[in-house]
Coordinates of C-alpha atoms in Angstrom, one line a residue:
X239 CA 108.8 -57.2 -12.6
X240 CA 111.1 -60.0 -11.7
X241 CA 109.8 -63.6 -11.3
X242 CA 111.2 -66.5 -10.0
X243 CA 113.7 -67.7 -13.0
X244 CA 112.5 -72.0 -13.6
X245 CA 108.9 -69.8 -13.8
X246 CA 110.1 -67.4 -16.9
X247 CA 111.7 -69.8 -18.6
X248 CA 108.5 -72.6 -18.3
X249 CA 106.6 -69.3 -19.2
X250 CA 108.9 -68.1 -22.3
X251 CA 108.9 -71.4 -24.2
X252 CA 106.1 -73.2 -23.5
X253 CA 104.3 -72.0 -26.9
X254 CA 107.9 -73.6 -28.6
X255 CA 106.9 -77.1 -27.0
X256 CA 103.1 -76.5 -28.4
X257 CA 104.4 -75.7 -31.9
X258 CA 107.1 -78.0 -32.6
X259 CA 103.9 -80.9 -32.4
X260 CA 101.6 -78.5 -34.7
X261 CA 100.9 -77.6 -37.6
X262 CA 101.6 -74.1 -39.0
X263 CA 99.0 -71.5 -39.3
X264 CA 100.3 -70.4 -42.6
X265 CA 101.4 -72.1 -45.8
X266 CA 104.3 -69.9 -46.6
X267 CA 107.1 -71.4 -47.0
X268 CA 109.1 -68.2 -47.0
X269 CA 107.6 -67.2 -44.1
X270 CA 108.4 -70.7 -42.5
X271 CA 111.9 -69.9 -43.5
X272 CA 112.2 -66.9 -41.5
X273 CA 110.3 -68.3 -38.7
X274 CA 113.1 -71.5 -38.1
X275 CA 116.0 -69.1 -39.1
X276 CA 114.7 -67.3 -35.5
X277 CA 114.3 -69.7 -34.0
X278 CA 118.0 -71.0 -34.4
X279 CA 118.8 -67.2 -33.5
X280 CA 116.8 -67.7 -30.1
X281 CA 119.2 -70.8 -29.2
X282 CA 122.1 -68.7 -29.7
X283 CA 120.8 -65.7 -27.7
X284 CA 120.4 -63.6 -30.8
X285 CA 117.7 -62.3 -29.9
X286 CA 117.6 -59.0 -31.7
X287 CA 118.7 -60.9 -34.8
X288 CA 115.1 -62.9 -34.4
X289 CA 113.2 -59.7 -34.0
X290 CA 114.4 -59.1 -37.9
X291 CA 114.0 -62.1 -38.7
X292 CA 110.1 -63.1 -36.7
X293 CA 108.9 -59.6 -37.9
X294 CA 110.1 -60.7 -42.2
X295 CA 107.7 -63.6 -41.6
X296 CA 104.6 -61.5 -40.3
X297 CA 105.7 -59.3 -43.2
X298 CA 105.2 -61.9 -45.5
X299 CA 102.1 -63.9 -44.3
X300 CA 100.5 -61.6 -41.4
X301 CA 98.1 -64.4 -40.1
X302 CA 100.9 -66.1 -39.2
X303 CA 100.1 -67.0 -35.5
X304 CA 102.9 -68.2 -34.4
X305 CA 105.7 -65.7 -35.6
X306 CA 103.5 -63.3 -33.7
X307 CA 103.5 -65.2 -30.8
X308 CA 107.5 -65.9 -31.1
X309 CA 107.8 -62.5 -31.9
X310 CA 105.9 -61.0 -29.3
X311 CA 107.5 -63.2 -26.7
X312 CA 111.4 -61.8 -27.8
X313 CA 110.4 -58.5 -27.8
X314 CA 108.7 -58.8 -24.1
X315 CA 112.3 -60.1 -23.6
X316 CA 113.9 -57.4 -24.8
X317 CA 111.8 -55.2 -22.8
X318 CA 109.8 -53.8 -26.1
X319 CA 106.6 -53.8 -23.9
X320 CA 104.2 -52.0 -26.6
X321 CA 104.7 -53.9 -29.7
X322 CA 105.3 -56.9 -27.7
X323 CA 101.6 -56.4 -27.0
X324 CA 100.6 -55.8 -30.0
X325 CA 101.6 -59.1 -31.3
X326 CA 100.5 -60.8 -28.4
X327 CA 96.6 -59.1 -29.4
X328 CA 97.3 -60.0 -32.6
X329 CA 97.9 -63.8 -32.2
X330 CA 94.5 -63.8 -29.9
X331 CA 92.4 -62.0 -32.9
X332 CA 93.3 -65.0 -35.3
X333 CA 93.2 -67.6 -32.6
X334 CA 91.4 -66.5 -29.7
X335 CA 92.5 -70.7 -28.3
X336 CA 96.0 -70.8 -29.6
X337 CA 97.9 -71.6 -26.3
X338 CA 96.6 -70.4 -23.1
X339 CA 100.0 -68.6 -22.1
X340 CA 99.2 -66.0 -24.2
X341 CA 97.1 -64.5 -21.6
X342 CA 98.8 -64.7 -19.2
X343 CA 101.7 -62.9 -20.9
X344 CA 100.1 -60.3 -22.4
X345 CA 98.5 -59.0 -18.9
X346 CA 101.9 -59.5 -17.5
X347 CA 103.4 -56.7 -20.1
X348 CA 100.2 -55.0 -20.3
X349 CA 100.9 -54.2 -16.3
X350 CA 104.0 -52.9 -17.1
X351 CA 102.6 -50.5 -19.6
X352 CA 99.7 -49.0 -16.7
X353 CA 97.3 -50.8 -18.8
X354 CA 95.5 -52.0 -15.8
X355 CA 91.9 -53.2 -17.1
X356 CA 92.7 -54.7 -20.3
X357 CA 95.7 -56.6 -18.3
X358 CA 92.9 -57.7 -15.7
X359 CA 90.6 -58.8 -18.5
X360 CA 93.4 -61.2 -19.9
X361 CA 94.2 -62.5 -16.5
X362 CA 91.4 -63.9 -15.5
X363 CA 90.5 -65.2 -18.8
X364 CA 93.7 -67.4 -18.7
X365 CA 92.2 -68.4 -14.7
X366 CA 89.2 -69.7 -17.1
X367 CA 91.2 -72.5 -18.6
X368 CA 91.3 -75.6 -16.4
X369 CA 94.4 -77.6 -14.9
X370 CA 96.7 -74.2 -14.7
X371 CA 99.4 -75.1 -12.4
X372 CA 99.0 -73.9 -9.2
X373 CA 102.2 -71.7 -9.6
X374 CA 100.8 -69.6 -12.3
X375 CA 97.5 -70.0 -10.4
X376 CA 98.8 -67.9 -7.5
X377 CA 101.4 -65.6 -9.9
X378 CA 98.3 -64.7 -12.1
X379 CA 96.0 -64.2 -9.0
X380 CA 98.7 -62.1 -7.7
X381 CA 98.7 -60.1 -11.0
X382 CA 94.8 -59.4 -10.7
X383 CA 95.6 -58.2 -7.4
X384 CA 98.0 -55.8 -8.9
X385 CA 95.2 -54.7 -11.4
X386 CA 92.5 -53.8 -9.5
X387 CA 95.1 -52.1 -6.5
X388 CA 96.1 -49.9 -9.3
X389 CA 92.9 -49.1 -11.1
X390 CA 92.1 -47.4 -7.5
X391 CA 95.2 -46.2 -6.7
X392 CA 95.1 -44.1 -10.4
X393 CA 91.8 -42.5 -9.2
X394 CA 93.1 -41.0 -6.2
X395 CA 97.2 -40.2 -6.4
X396 CA 99.0 -38.6 -3.4
X397 CA 101.0 -35.4 -3.8
X398 CA 104.3 -36.0 -5.5
X399 CA 106.3 -33.3 -7.3
X400 CA 110.2 -34.3 -7.7
X401 CA 113.5 -32.2 -7.4
X402 CA 116.4 -33.2 -9.2
X403 CA 119.4 -32.5 -6.7
X404 CA 120.6 -30.4 -9.9
X405 CA 124.2 -30.9 -11.7
X406 CA 126.4 -30.4 -8.5
X407 CA 124.9 -33.8 -7.5
X408 CA 123.6 -35.5 -11.2
X409 CA 125.7 -35.6 -14.1
X410 CA 125.1 -38.2 -17.0
X411 CA 126.4 -41.0 -15.9
X412 CA 124.6 -42.9 -13.6
X413 CA 123.9 -41.4 -9.9
X414 CA 121.4 -43.3 -7.7
X415 CA 121.0 -44.8 -3.5
X416 CA 121.3 -41.6 -1.6
X417 CA 121.4 -41.3 1.9
X418 CA 121.9 -38.0 4.2
X419 CA 123.0 -37.5 7.8
X420 CA 120.5 -37.4 10.4
X421 CA 121.6 -33.1 10.5
X422 CA 121.2 -33.0 6.8
X423 CA 124.7 -32.2 5.8
X424 CA 126.3 -34.8 4.0
X425 CA 124.9 -36.8 1.2
X426 CA 126.6 -39.9 0.2
X427 CA 125.4 -41.7 -3.0
X428 CA 126.6 -44.0 -5.7
X429 CA 127.9 -43.0 -9.3
X430 CA 128.4 -45.9 -11.9
X431 CA 131.3 -44.8 -14.6
X432 CA 131.9 -47.3 -17.6
X433 CA 130.3 -49.9 -15.1
X434 CA 132.4 -49.1 -12.0
X435 CA 130.2 -48.4 -9.0
X436 CA 131.9 -45.8 -6.3
X437 CA 130.7 -43.7 -3.4
X438 CA 130.3 -39.8 -3.8
X439 CA 129.6 -36.8 -1.5
X440 CA 128.1 -34.2 -1.0
X441 CA 128.3 -31.2 1.6
X442 CA 125.3 -29.2 2.5
X443 CA 126.8 -25.4 2.9
X444 CA 124.1 -22.9 3.8
X445 CA 121.6 -24.3 2.8
X446 CA 122.8 -25.7 -0.5
X447 CA 124.3 -29.2 -1.4
X448 CA 128.2 -28.7 -3.1
X449 CA 129.5 -30.5 -5.9
X450 CA 130.0 -33.5 -4.9
X451 CA 133.3 -35.2 -4.5
X452 CA 135.1 -38.8 -5.0
X453 CA 134.4 -40.8 -1.3
X454 CA 137.7 -42.1 -1.1
X455 CA 140.2 -44.0 -2.3
X456 CA 140.3 -46.2 0.6
X457 CA 136.9 -47.2 0.1
X458 CA 136.3 -46.9 -4.0
X459 CA 138.6 -49.3 -5.9
X460 CA 139.1 -49.5 -9.4
X461 CA 137.9 -53.3 -9.7
X462 CA 135.3 -54.2 -7.3
X463 CA 132.1 -52.4 -7.2
X464 CA 131.3 -50.6 -4.0
X465 CA 127.1 -49.6 -3.7
X466 CA 123.9 -49.9 -1.9
X467 CA 125.3 -48.0 1.8
X468 CA 124.0 -47.1 4.8
X469 CA 125.0 -44.0 6.5
X470 CA 125.0 -43.9 10.8
X471 CA 123.3 -41.0 12.1
X472 CA 126.5 -39.3 12.9
X473 CA 128.0 -40.0 9.9
X474 CA 130.4 -41.7 11.4
X475 CA 130.0 -45.2 10.4
X476 CA 129.7 -46.9 6.8
X477 CA 128.0 -50.0 6.2
X478 CA 128.4 -50.6 2.1
X479 CA 127.9 -53.9 -0.2
X480 CA 131.2 -54.9 -1.8
X481 CA 131.4 -57.5 -4.8
X482 CA 133.3 -60.2 -5.6
X483 CA 136.2 -58.9 -3.2
X484 CA 138.7 -61.3 -2.4
X485 CA 138.4 -61.1 1.1
X486 CA 134.5 -61.5 0.9
X487 CA 132.5 -65.1 1.4
X488 CA 130.4 -64.6 -1.7
X489 CA 129.1 -62.5 -4.3
X490 CA 128.3 -59.5 -2.9
X491 CA 129.2 -59.0 1.1
X492 CA 128.2 -56.4 3.4
X493 CA 131.4 -54.2 5.0
X494 CA 131.9 -51.3 7.8
X495 CA 134.1 -48.4 7.2
X496 CA 134.5 -46.0 10.1
X497 CA 135.2 -42.1 9.4
X498 CA 138.7 -41.4 10.7
X499 CA 139.8 -37.9 10.5
X500 CA 138.6 -36.3 7.2
X501 CA 139.1 -39.5 5.4
X502 CA 137.7 -43.2 6.5
X503 CA 139.5 -46.1 7.9
X504 CA 140.2 -49.5 6.2
X505 CA 137.2 -51.4 5.6
X506 CA 135.9 -55.0 6.9
X507 CA 133.6 -57.2 6.0
X508 CA 131.2 -58.4 8.3
X509 CA 132.2 -62.1 8.0
X510 CA 129.6 -65.0 9.3
X511 CA 126.8 -65.5 10.5
X512 CA 126.1 -61.9 8.8
X513 CA 127.9 -62.8 5.4
X514 CA 127.3 -66.1 3.8
X515 CA 128.6 -68.3 0.3
X516 CA 125.0 -66.7 -0.9
X517 CA 124.1 -62.6 -1.3
X518 CA 124.0 -60.4 1.0
X519 CA 123.8 -56.4 0.3
X520 CA 122.0 -53.6 0.7
X521 CA 122.9 -52.8 4.5
X522 CA 119.8 -50.3 6.7
X523 CA 121.1 -49.5 10.3
X524 CA 119.2 -48.4 13.0
X525 CA 119.2 -45.2 14.5
X526 CA 121.0 -47.1 17.2
X527 CA 123.3 -48.6 15.5
X528 CA 122.5 -51.8 17.1
X529 CA 120.4 -53.5 14.5
X530 CA 121.3 -53.7 11.0
X531 CA 118.4 -54.5 8.1
X532 CA 120.0 -56.2 4.7
X533 CA 118.6 -58.2 2.0
X534 CA 119.7 -62.1 0.8
X535 CA 119.3 -64.8 -0.7
X536 CA 120.1 -67.0 1.6
X537 CA 118.2 -70.4 2.3
X538 CA 115.0 -70.4 4.7
X539 CA 113.3 -67.0 3.0
X540 CA 109.8 -67.1 1.6
X541 CA 111.2 -66.0 -1.9
X542 CA 114.1 -64.8 -4.1
X543 CA 115.6 -62.3 -2.1
X544 CA 114.0 -61.6 1.0
X545 CA 115.0 -58.7 4.2
X546 CA 116.4 -60.3 7.1
X547 CA 118.2 -58.0 10.3
X548 CA 120.6 -59.0 12.8
X549 CA 121.5 -57.4 16.0
X550 CA 124.5 -56.8 17.4
X551 CA 125.7 -58.3 20.5
X552 CA 129.1 -58.3 22.9
X553 CA 130.1 -61.0 20.6
X554 CA 129.3 -59.6 17.5
X555 CA 126.7 -59.2 14.8
X556 CA 124.4 -62.2 15.7
X557 CA 122.5 -65.0 13.8
X558 CA 120.5 -63.0 10.7
X559 CA 116.9 -63.2 11.6
X560 CA 113.9 -62.9 8.8
X561 CA 111.7 -60.2 8.3
X562 CA 109.2 -63.0 8.3
X563 CA 105.3 -62.4 6.1
X564 CA 104.9 -59.9 7.6
X565 CA 107.3 -57.8 5.1
X566 CA 108.4 -60.7 2.6
X567 CA 106.5 -62.7 0.2
X568 CA 106.8 -65.3 -2.4
X569 CA 108.4 -62.8 -4.4
X570 CA 112.0 -60.3 -3.7
X571 CA 111.6 -57.4 -1.4
X572 CA 115.2 -55.4 -1.5
X573 CA 116.1 -51.7 -0.7
X574 CA 115.3 -51.7 3.4
X575 CA 115.1 -48.5 5.0
X576 CA 114.5 -48.1 8.9
X577 CA 114.1 -44.8 9.8
X578 CA 115.7 -43.2 13.0
X579 CA 112.6 -42.8 14.7
X580 CA 113.3 -47.2 14.7
X581 CA 109.2 -47.7 14.2
X582 CA 108.8 -47.0 9.8
X583 CA 110.1 -49.4 8.0
X584 CA 110.4 -48.6 3.8
X585 CA 111.3 -51.3 1.5
X586 CA 110.3 -52.0 -2.5
X587 CA 108.8 -55.4 -3.4
X588 CA 107.1 -56.7 -6.2
X589 CA 104.8 -59.5 -4.4
X590 CA 102.8 -57.0 -2.0
X591 CA 100.1 -55.0 -4.4
X592 CA 101.1 -52.4 -6.5
X593 CA 101.5 -50.7 -9.7
X594 CA 103.7 -53.1 -11.5
X595 CA 107.3 -54.4 -11.5
X596 CA 108.7 -53.4 -7.7
X597 CA 107.1 -50.8 -5.5
X598 CA 107.5 -48.7 -2.8
X599 CA 105.7 -49.8 0.6
X600 CA 106.3 -48.6 4.2
X601 CA 105.7 -50.6 7.3
X602 CA 105.1 -49.8 11.1
X603 CA 106.2 -51.3 14.2
X604 CA 102.7 -52.5 16.2
X605 CA 102.5 -52.0 20.0
X606 CA 102.6 -55.6 19.7
X607 CA 106.1 -55.4 18.6
X608 CA 105.3 -56.9 15.4
X609 CA 105.9 -55.1 11.6
X610 CA 102.1 -54.0 10.4
X611 CA 101.4 -55.2 6.9
X612 CA 103.1 -53.0 4.2
X613 CA 101.3 -49.9 2.6
X614 CA 101.8 -48.9 -0.7
X615 CA 103.1 -45.2 -1.1
X616 CA 100.6 -44.9 -4.1
X617 CA 100.5 -43.1 -7.5
X618 CA 102.4 -41.3 -8.7
X619 CA 105.1 -42.1 -6.6
X620 CA 104.9 -45.7 -7.7
X621 CA 104.9 -45.9 -10.7
X622 CA 104.8 -49.1 -14.0
X623 CA 107.9 -49.1 -13.5
X624 CA 111.0 -49.4 -11.0
X625 CA 110.8 -47.7 -7.9
X626 CA 113.6 -48.6 -5.4
X627 CA 116.3 -47.2 -3.4
X628 CA 113.6 -44.6 -0.7
X629 CA 115.8 -42.7 2.2
X630 CA 114.0 -40.4 4.4
X631 CA 114.8 -37.2 6.2
X632 CA 115.2 -37.9 10.0
X633 CA 112.5 -34.9 10.1
X634 CA 110.6 -37.3 8.3
X635 CA 109.6 -34.7 6.1
X636 CA 111.2 -35.3 2.7
X637 CA 112.1 -38.1 0.4
X638 CA 115.2 -39.0 -1.9
X639 CA 115.1 -41.6 -4.6
X640 CA 116.9 -42.0 -8.0
X641 CA 114.9 -42.5 -10.9
X642 CA 115.3 -42.5 -15.2
X643 CA 111.8 -41.8 -16.1
X644 CA 112.3 -38.1 -15.1
X645 CA 114.0 -35.9 -17.4
X646 CA 117.4 -34.9 -15.9
X647 CA 121.3 -34.9 -16.6
X648 CA 121.2 -38.5 -18.0
X649 CA 120.6 -42.0 -17.0
X650 CA 119.4 -42.1 -13.0
X651 CA 119.2 -39.1 -11.2
X652 CA 118.7 -38.5 -7.9
X653 CA 115.9 -36.2 -6.5
X654 CA 113.8 -35.2 -3.7
X655 CA 110.1 -34.5 -2.5
X656 CA 107.7 -33.9 0.0
X657 CA 106.9 -37.2 1.7
X658 CA 103.1 -37.0 1.8
X659 CA 101.8 -36.6 5.4
X660 CA 100.0 -40.2 5.5
X661 CA 103.4 -42.3 5.1
X662 CA 105.5 -39.6 7.4
X663 CA 107.1 -41.4 9.7
X664 CA 107.7 -40.5 13.3
X665 CA 109.3 -36.6 13.3
X666 CA 112.2 -37.1 14.4
X667 CA 115.1 -34.5 15.6
X668 CA 118.7 -35.1 16.9
X669 CA 120.9 -34.3 19.3
X670 CA 124.8 -32.8 18.1
X671 CA 127.4 -31.8 20.5
X672 CA 130.7 -31.5 20.8
X673 CA 132.1 -33.2 24.1
X674 CA 136.0 -31.2 25.5
X675 CA 138.2 -30.8 28.4
X676 CA 136.9 -28.4 31.0
X677 CA 139.8 -26.9 31.7
X678 CA 142.6 -27.2 28.0
X679 CA 139.3 -27.0 26.0
X680 CA 141.0 -30.6 24.0
X681 CA 138.1 -32.4 22.4
X682 CA 137.3 -35.7 24.4
X683 CA 136.3 -39.1 23.3
X684 CA 134.1 -39.6 25.8
X685 CA 130.6 -42.6 26.2
X686 CA 128.1 -40.9 25.0
X687 CA 124.3 -42.7 26.3
X688 CA 120.5 -41.1 25.3
X689 CA 118.0 -43.4 27.1
X690 CA 114.6 -43.2 27.3
X691 CA 113.3 -42.9 30.4
X692 CA 109.8 -43.9 30.7
X693 CA 111.5 -47.6 29.2
X694 CA 115.0 -47.0 30.8
X695 CA 116.1 -48.2 27.8
X696 CA 119.6 -47.1 26.2
X697 CA 118.5 -45.4 22.5
X698 CA 121.8 -44.5 21.9
X699 CA 125.6 -46.2 22.7
X700 CA 128.4 -44.5 21.3
X701 CA 131.4 -42.4 21.9
X702 CA 132.5 -38.8 21.0
X703 CA 135.3 -38.2 18.0
X704 CA 138.1 -39.1 18.8
X705 CA 139.7 -36.1 17.1
X706 CA 137.1 -33.6 17.2
X707 CA 135.0 -34.4 20.2
X708 CA 131.7 -34.1 18.1
X709 CA 128.6 -36.8 18.5
X710 CA 125.6 -36.7 17.3
X711 CA 122.4 -38.9 17.7
X712 CA 118.9 -38.7 16.4
X713 CA 115.6 -38.9 19.1
X714 CA 112.3 -39.6 18.3
X715 CA 109.6 -36.9 20.0
X716 CA 106.5 -37.8 22.7
X717 CA 109.5 -39.2 24.7
X718 CA 112.2 -38.3 27.7
X719 CA 115.0 -38.4 27.4
X720 CA 118.3 -38.5 29.8
X721 CA 121.8 -37.8 28.4
X722 CA 125.2 -39.1 30.3
X723 CA 128.4 -38.4 28.9
X724 CA 130.7 -39.7 30.7
X725 CA 134.9 -40.6 30.7
X726 CA 137.2 -42.0 33.3
X727 CA 139.1 -38.7 35.1
X728 CA 136.8 -36.9 35.0
X729 CA 132.7 -35.8 36.2
X730 CA 130.4 -37.4 34.1
X731 CA 127.5 -34.4 32.4
X732 CA 123.7 -35.0 32.6
X733 CA 121.2 -33.3 30.5
X734 CA 117.3 -33.4 30.0
X735 CA 115.5 -33.6 26.6
X736 CA 111.9 -33.7 27.0
X737 CA 109.4 -33.9 24.0
X738 CA 107.1 -35.0 25.1
X739 CA 104.3 -32.4 23.7
X740 CA 107.2 -30.5 22.2
X741 CA 107.3 -29.5 18.7
X742 CA 110.9 -31.4 17.8
X743 CA 111.5 -29.9 14.8
X744 CA 114.3 -27.6 16.1
X745 CA 117.4 -29.8 17.0
X746 CA 119.6 -29.6 20.4
X747 CA 123.0 -28.6 19.8
X748 CA 125.1 -28.4 23.1
X749 CA 129.0 -27.7 23.9
X750 CA 129.6 -30.0 26.8
X751 CA 132.8 -29.2 28.7
X752 CA 134.0 -32.4 31.0
X753 CA 135.6 -31.7 34.3
X754 CA 138.4 -33.3 35.9
X755 CA 137.3 -35.3 39.6
X756 CA 138.6 -32.4 42.1
X757 CA 137.5 -31.5 45.4
X758 CA 134.7 -29.1 44.9
X759 CA 133.5 -30.0 41.3
X760 CA 129.8 -30.2 41.1
X761 CA 127.0 -32.3 39.1
X762 CA 123.7 -31.7 38.4
X763 CA 121.7 -34.2 38.6
X764 CA 119.0 -33.3 35.7
X765 CA 117.4 -36.7 35.3
X766 CA 115.8 -36.6 38.9
X767 CA 112.6 -36.7 39.5
X768 CA 110.6 -35.8 42.1
X769 CA 106.4 -35.4 42.1
X770 CA 105.8 -31.2 43.6
X771 CA 105.7 -31.3 46.8
X772 CA 107.2 -34.8 47.6
X773 CA 110.4 -36.4 47.7
X774 CA 110.0 -40.2 46.8
X775 CA 112.1 -40.8 44.0
X776 CA 110.2 -41.1 40.3
X777 CA 111.3 -44.2 38.3
X778 CA 112.2 -42.1 35.4
X779 CA 115.1 -41.6 37.8
X780 CA 116.7 -44.8 38.3
X781 CA 118.9 -44.6 35.2
X782 CA 120.4 -41.4 36.6
X783 CA 120.8 -43.0 39.7
X784 CA 122.3 -46.4 38.2
X785 CA 125.1 -43.8 36.4
X786 CA 125.5 -42.1 39.8
X787 CA 126.4 -46.0 41.4
X788 CA 128.2 -46.3 38.7
X789 CA 130.6 -43.4 39.1
X790 CA 131.1 -44.1 42.4
X791 CA 131.8 -48.1 41.8
X792 CA 134.6 -46.6 39.5
X793 CA 136.1 -44.1 41.8
X794 CA 136.2 -46.3 45.1
X795 CA 137.8 -43.1 46.6
X796 CA 135.3 -40.0 46.2
X797 CA 133.1 -38.6 48.8
X798 CA 130.1 -36.7 47.7
X799 CA 128.1 -34.9 49.5
X800 CA 124.2 -35.2 47.5
X801 CA 122.6 -31.3 47.7
X802 CA 118.7 -31.2 47.2
X803 CA 117.6 -27.5 46.3
X804 CA 114.1 -25.6 45.5
X805 CA 112.8 -22.7 44.2
X806 CA 111.2 -19.3 46.1
X807 CA 107.8 -20.7 45.9
X808 CA 106.1 -21.3 49.7
X809 CA 107.6 -21.1 52.6
X810 CA 111.6 -20.9 53.6
X811 CA 110.5 -23.9 56.3
X812 CA 108.7 -26.5 54.2
X813 CA 111.3 -25.9 51.2
X814 CA 114.5 -27.0 53.9
X815 CA 112.3 -29.9 54.6
X816 CA 111.6 -31.0 51.0
X817 CA 114.9 -30.2 49.9
X818 CA 116.5 -32.3 52.9
X819 CA 114.5 -34.9 52.1
X820 CA 114.8 -34.9 48.6
X821 CA 118.4 -35.1 48.6
X822 CA 117.9 -38.3 51.4
X823 CA 115.9 -40.2 49.2
X824 CA 119.3 -40.2 46.8
X825 CA 121.3 -40.7 49.5
X826 CA 118.5 -43.9 50.3
X827 CA 119.2 -45.2 46.9
X828 CA 123.1 -45.3 46.7
X829 CA 123.4 -46.9 49.9
X830 CA 121.0 -49.3 49.2
X831 CA 123.4 -50.5 46.5
X832 CA 125.9 -51.6 48.5
X833 CA 127.5 -47.7 48.2
X834 CA 129.1 -47.2 51.5
X835 CA 127.1 -44.7 53.5
X836 CA 130.5 -43.2 55.0
X837 CA 131.4 -41.9 51.3
X838 CA 128.0 -40.1 51.2
X839 CA 126.9 -36.8 52.9
X840 CA 123.2 -35.7 52.1
X841 CA 121.9 -32.0 52.7
X842 CA 119.1 -29.8 51.9
X843 CA 119.6 -25.7 51.1
X844 CA 115.8 -24.6 50.1
X845 CA 115.9 -21.9 47.9
X846 CA 119.2 -20.4 48.6
X847 CA 121.7 -20.7 46.0
X848 CA 119.4 -20.4 42.9
X849 CA 121.6 -21.1 39.6
X850 CA 118.5 -18.8 38.0
X851 CA 116.6 -16.0 38.4
X852 CA 113.2 -17.4 39.7
X853 CA 110.9 -14.9 38.0
X854 CA 109.9 -17.7 35.7
X855 CA 108.5 -21.0 35.2
X856 CA 111.6 -22.0 33.5
X857 CA 113.9 -20.8 35.8
X858 CA 111.8 -21.9 39.0
X859 CA 112.4 -25.8 37.7
X860 CA 116.3 -25.0 37.1
X861 CA 116.5 -24.1 40.7
X862 CA 114.8 -27.3 41.7
X863 CA 117.4 -29.7 41.1
X864 CA 119.4 -32.6 42.8
X865 CA 123.6 -32.6 42.6
X866 CA 125.9 -33.9 43.7
X867 CA 129.9 -32.2 44.9
X868 CA 133.2 -34.4 45.6
X869 CA 134.3 -33.8 49.6
X870 CA 137.0 -35.4 48.6
X871 CA 138.7 -37.8 46.9

């Protein structure tokens, strides 16, 4: 567990300050000689030599309390926890009142070895002493809460069956921080070779991850480290951490690169106010690409490392906001991951109650717009070791993470596991498409917008790829969405994805043909809604109507006919009147929004001109439609 540096310094040296003022517990001069040599080695940061010297001291006199305590401290510093615990316990056995800090240190070390009951006992003993500093009271209390949580967590384990991703991903080097695109077609991760961190990627073909390749010479560098990345859901934008680069503002900064064909464009720093002279790293981009979560030690936080967020504005990335005490603690929070549902947040922390070191947590966005109290993902997903760098698939079913505690290929390996249902996000699917010219079949770079029709707010705004015309956007279940695709000189495209009460496991794959603006060209307005047998526009229609207003404002010479249609249910006269009134409702909306009535015609066609046989409910719903067609331009 990372502690504030000052606290660690004080806790580690406090016995030395006491021992310098007291008589040793041994009179054996040879043991004292080795103890003195060890003290000098510690001053020179020669800790391994100090361990050898202190071991000789206690071998000579097994009751040399100071040597046992010093040896325990150095072993703990070198992360040799089990022998450190043995020597702390020896100190307590020889002289229970030797120094109260021993109880704090042995308790902390026992937590690292999952010895929670014993740790709790020693920590409570530490707090029984008078005049303990407020900082140490807070730290010991936090550790006791860890013990209480851990004892319960071990009694109620969660399902956890990690699967190593195999030799095409993992090597004898360290692989970690995996992130995947929403369609799980691409996995990007960090590989460390000879202390240099670079990005690698694997492509999934026929449901199998292929051998990972070096990502790009444009992003990776031989002299700097690149890591801790976040990829946009469509795989076109890579946000990553770059350290000590000449164009950076601090030790580590956040950069972005856009995919260009089969390679990547030159990365550039996101600059101030997002990057500072401090430390900014571990970005996680929201599904709509407009909120960036990241880690920083900048001023104004709650602890050493806090999680912050910045929103994209018309002028660039806005001033970062701290995630607040709902997420951050006086300790460290890192590895943020915002799921594509935009309402489930994962991160690691050593401040919230856990099993020791850094644990993984989940927080959900409440109806009030605030993040709820984080929940520990449970044992054995979390352990007494460090867990971090968790990312979740868009459908919320599987997680990726890295570990060096499991039997793998060497160092840190990347694993995947099925996420327990209780800590899954809202299920998300995606719309994946390709936009092309209806006449030439050439790919088109077009504006893509997906709107939550109930809230009338965009959840995705971007452009299809200039090279391929492709786009990919995630959408969460339980909502009704409108899709609009537009390009200057073309009729726009409208589609609807209703995920209310529907299984969203299946993705939407579409090919969109945009037609140049020509007389006779038609567009079905799939997001114009009316109640059954009524012609009052429903609120969910507002976004689509806005697109039609925008189209007419951009193409001022265009005149259109608004056409209403029904299915074949009911009598012809009623259907004719209903279709005309619905077309008129759209006409009235447009004229009330500064569109000249001389550019508009409305007409009802009743049940005529069906676009599907009226034989099923689904087909009849297609025939109940509103269109517009170009009359003149």
